[in-house]
mmCIF file of C-alpha atoms in Angstrom:
data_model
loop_
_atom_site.group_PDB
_atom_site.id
_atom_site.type_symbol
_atom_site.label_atom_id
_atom_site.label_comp_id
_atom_site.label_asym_id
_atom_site.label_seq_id
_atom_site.Cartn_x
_atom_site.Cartn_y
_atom_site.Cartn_z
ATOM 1 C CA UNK A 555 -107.918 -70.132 165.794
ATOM 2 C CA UNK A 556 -105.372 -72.826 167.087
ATOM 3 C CA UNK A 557 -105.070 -74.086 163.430
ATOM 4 C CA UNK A 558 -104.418 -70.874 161.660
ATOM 5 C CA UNK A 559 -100.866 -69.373 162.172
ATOM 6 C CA UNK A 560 -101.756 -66.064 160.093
ATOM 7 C CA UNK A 561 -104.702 -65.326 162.637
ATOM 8 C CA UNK A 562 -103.036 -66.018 165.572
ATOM 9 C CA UNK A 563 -99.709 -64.009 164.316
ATOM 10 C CA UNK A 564 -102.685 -60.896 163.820
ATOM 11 C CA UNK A 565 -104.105 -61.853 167.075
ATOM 12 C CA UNK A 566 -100.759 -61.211 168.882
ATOM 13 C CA UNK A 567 -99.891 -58.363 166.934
ATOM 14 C CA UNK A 568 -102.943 -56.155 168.203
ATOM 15 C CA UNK A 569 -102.544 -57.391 171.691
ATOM 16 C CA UNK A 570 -98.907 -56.280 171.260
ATOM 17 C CA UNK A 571 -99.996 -52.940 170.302
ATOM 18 C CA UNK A 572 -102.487 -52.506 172.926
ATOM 19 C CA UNK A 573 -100.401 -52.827 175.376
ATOM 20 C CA UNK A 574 -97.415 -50.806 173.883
ATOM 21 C CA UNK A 575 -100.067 -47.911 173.595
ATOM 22 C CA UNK A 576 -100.837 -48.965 177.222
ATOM 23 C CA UNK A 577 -97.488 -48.738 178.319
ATOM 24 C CA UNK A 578 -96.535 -45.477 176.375
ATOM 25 C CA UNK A 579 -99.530 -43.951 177.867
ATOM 26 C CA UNK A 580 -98.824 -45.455 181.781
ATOM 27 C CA UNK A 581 -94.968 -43.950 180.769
ATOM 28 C CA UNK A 582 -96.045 -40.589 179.875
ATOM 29 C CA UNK A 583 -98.701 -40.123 183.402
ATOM 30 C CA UNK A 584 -96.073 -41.222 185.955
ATOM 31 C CA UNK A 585 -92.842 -40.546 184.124
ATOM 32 C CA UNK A 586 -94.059 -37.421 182.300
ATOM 33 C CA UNK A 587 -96.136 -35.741 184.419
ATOM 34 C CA UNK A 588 -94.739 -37.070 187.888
ATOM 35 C CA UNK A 589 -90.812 -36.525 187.056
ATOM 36 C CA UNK A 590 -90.288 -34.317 183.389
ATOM 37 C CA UNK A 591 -93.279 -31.945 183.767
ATOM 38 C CA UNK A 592 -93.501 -31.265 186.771
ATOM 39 C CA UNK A 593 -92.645 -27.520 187.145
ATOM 40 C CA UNK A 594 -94.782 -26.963 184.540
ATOM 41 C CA UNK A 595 -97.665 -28.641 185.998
ATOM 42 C CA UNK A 596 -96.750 -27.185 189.734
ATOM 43 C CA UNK A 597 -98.549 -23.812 188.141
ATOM 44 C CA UNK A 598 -101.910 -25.918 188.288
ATOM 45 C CA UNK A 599 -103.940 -26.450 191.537
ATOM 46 C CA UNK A 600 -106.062 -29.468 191.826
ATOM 47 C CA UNK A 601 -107.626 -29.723 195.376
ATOM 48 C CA UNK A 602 -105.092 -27.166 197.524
ATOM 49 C CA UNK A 603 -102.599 -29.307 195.375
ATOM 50 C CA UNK A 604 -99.746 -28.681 192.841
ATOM 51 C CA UNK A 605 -100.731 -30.830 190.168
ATOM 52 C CA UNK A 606 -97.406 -32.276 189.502
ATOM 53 C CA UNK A 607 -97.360 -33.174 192.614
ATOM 54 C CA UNK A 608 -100.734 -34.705 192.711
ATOM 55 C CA UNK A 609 -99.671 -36.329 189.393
ATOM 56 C CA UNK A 610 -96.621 -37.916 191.682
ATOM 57 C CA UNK A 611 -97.983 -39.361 194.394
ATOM 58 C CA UNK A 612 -102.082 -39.791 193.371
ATOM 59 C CA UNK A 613 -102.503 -39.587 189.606
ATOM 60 C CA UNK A 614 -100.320 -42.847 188.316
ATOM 61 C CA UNK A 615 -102.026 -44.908 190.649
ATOM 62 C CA UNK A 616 -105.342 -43.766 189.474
ATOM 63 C CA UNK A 617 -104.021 -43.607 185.807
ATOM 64 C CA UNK A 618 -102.815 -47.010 186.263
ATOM 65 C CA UNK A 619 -106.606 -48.573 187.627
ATOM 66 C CA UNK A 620 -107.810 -46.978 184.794
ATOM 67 C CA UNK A 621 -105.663 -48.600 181.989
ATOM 68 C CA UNK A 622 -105.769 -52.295 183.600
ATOM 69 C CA UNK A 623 -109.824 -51.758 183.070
ATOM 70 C CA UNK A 624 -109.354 -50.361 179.587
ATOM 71 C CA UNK A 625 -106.781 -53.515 179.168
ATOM 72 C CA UNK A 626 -109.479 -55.837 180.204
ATOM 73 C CA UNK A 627 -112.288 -54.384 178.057
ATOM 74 C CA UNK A 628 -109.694 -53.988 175.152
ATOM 75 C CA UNK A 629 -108.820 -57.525 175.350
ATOM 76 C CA UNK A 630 -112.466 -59.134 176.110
ATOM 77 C CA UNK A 631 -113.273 -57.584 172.169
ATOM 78 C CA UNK A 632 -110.135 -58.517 170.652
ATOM 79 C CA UNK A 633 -110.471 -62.350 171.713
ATOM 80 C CA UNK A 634 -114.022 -62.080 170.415
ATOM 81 C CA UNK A 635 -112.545 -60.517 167.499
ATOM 82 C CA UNK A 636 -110.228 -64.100 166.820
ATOM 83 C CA UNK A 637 -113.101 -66.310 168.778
ATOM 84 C CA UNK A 638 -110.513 -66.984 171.474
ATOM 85 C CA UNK A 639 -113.382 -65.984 174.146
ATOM 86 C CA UNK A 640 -113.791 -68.038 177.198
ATOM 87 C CA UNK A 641 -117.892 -68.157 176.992
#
């Protein structure tokens, strides 16, 4: 891959957008539903919880682990994808 410009340009371009989906996604749990949404989501219980609340203090964290394993796996097939693989 290290001698082709146009497949590395395409290799950075879906990483790019992975992670801007990743991002927008990470913006919208803790942001969204921690801050903007929150009344809304206070009409939910989870647990004995309001859920905006939950969504505050518990659910970006959790939201978080979640997208640096989807990250991972998203990233171990895309350098497959170009054959930029460690293995």
């Amino acid at each position: 891959m290290a001698n082709d410009p146009g497949k590395m340009k395409a290799y950075w371009r879906k990483n790019l957008k992975t992670l801007f989906f990743l991002l927008l996604i990470w913006f919208l749990v803790s942001f969204g539903f921690g801050i903007l949404w929150v009344e809304e989501l206070n009409q939910i219980h989870l647990g004995g919880f309001k859920l905006g609340f939950w969504f505050a203090q518990q659910g970006s964290i959790y939201a978080f682990v979640v997208l640096i394993f989807i990250y991972v796996y998203r990233m171990n097939k895309l350098d497959k994808e170009f054959d930029v693989n460690e293995e």
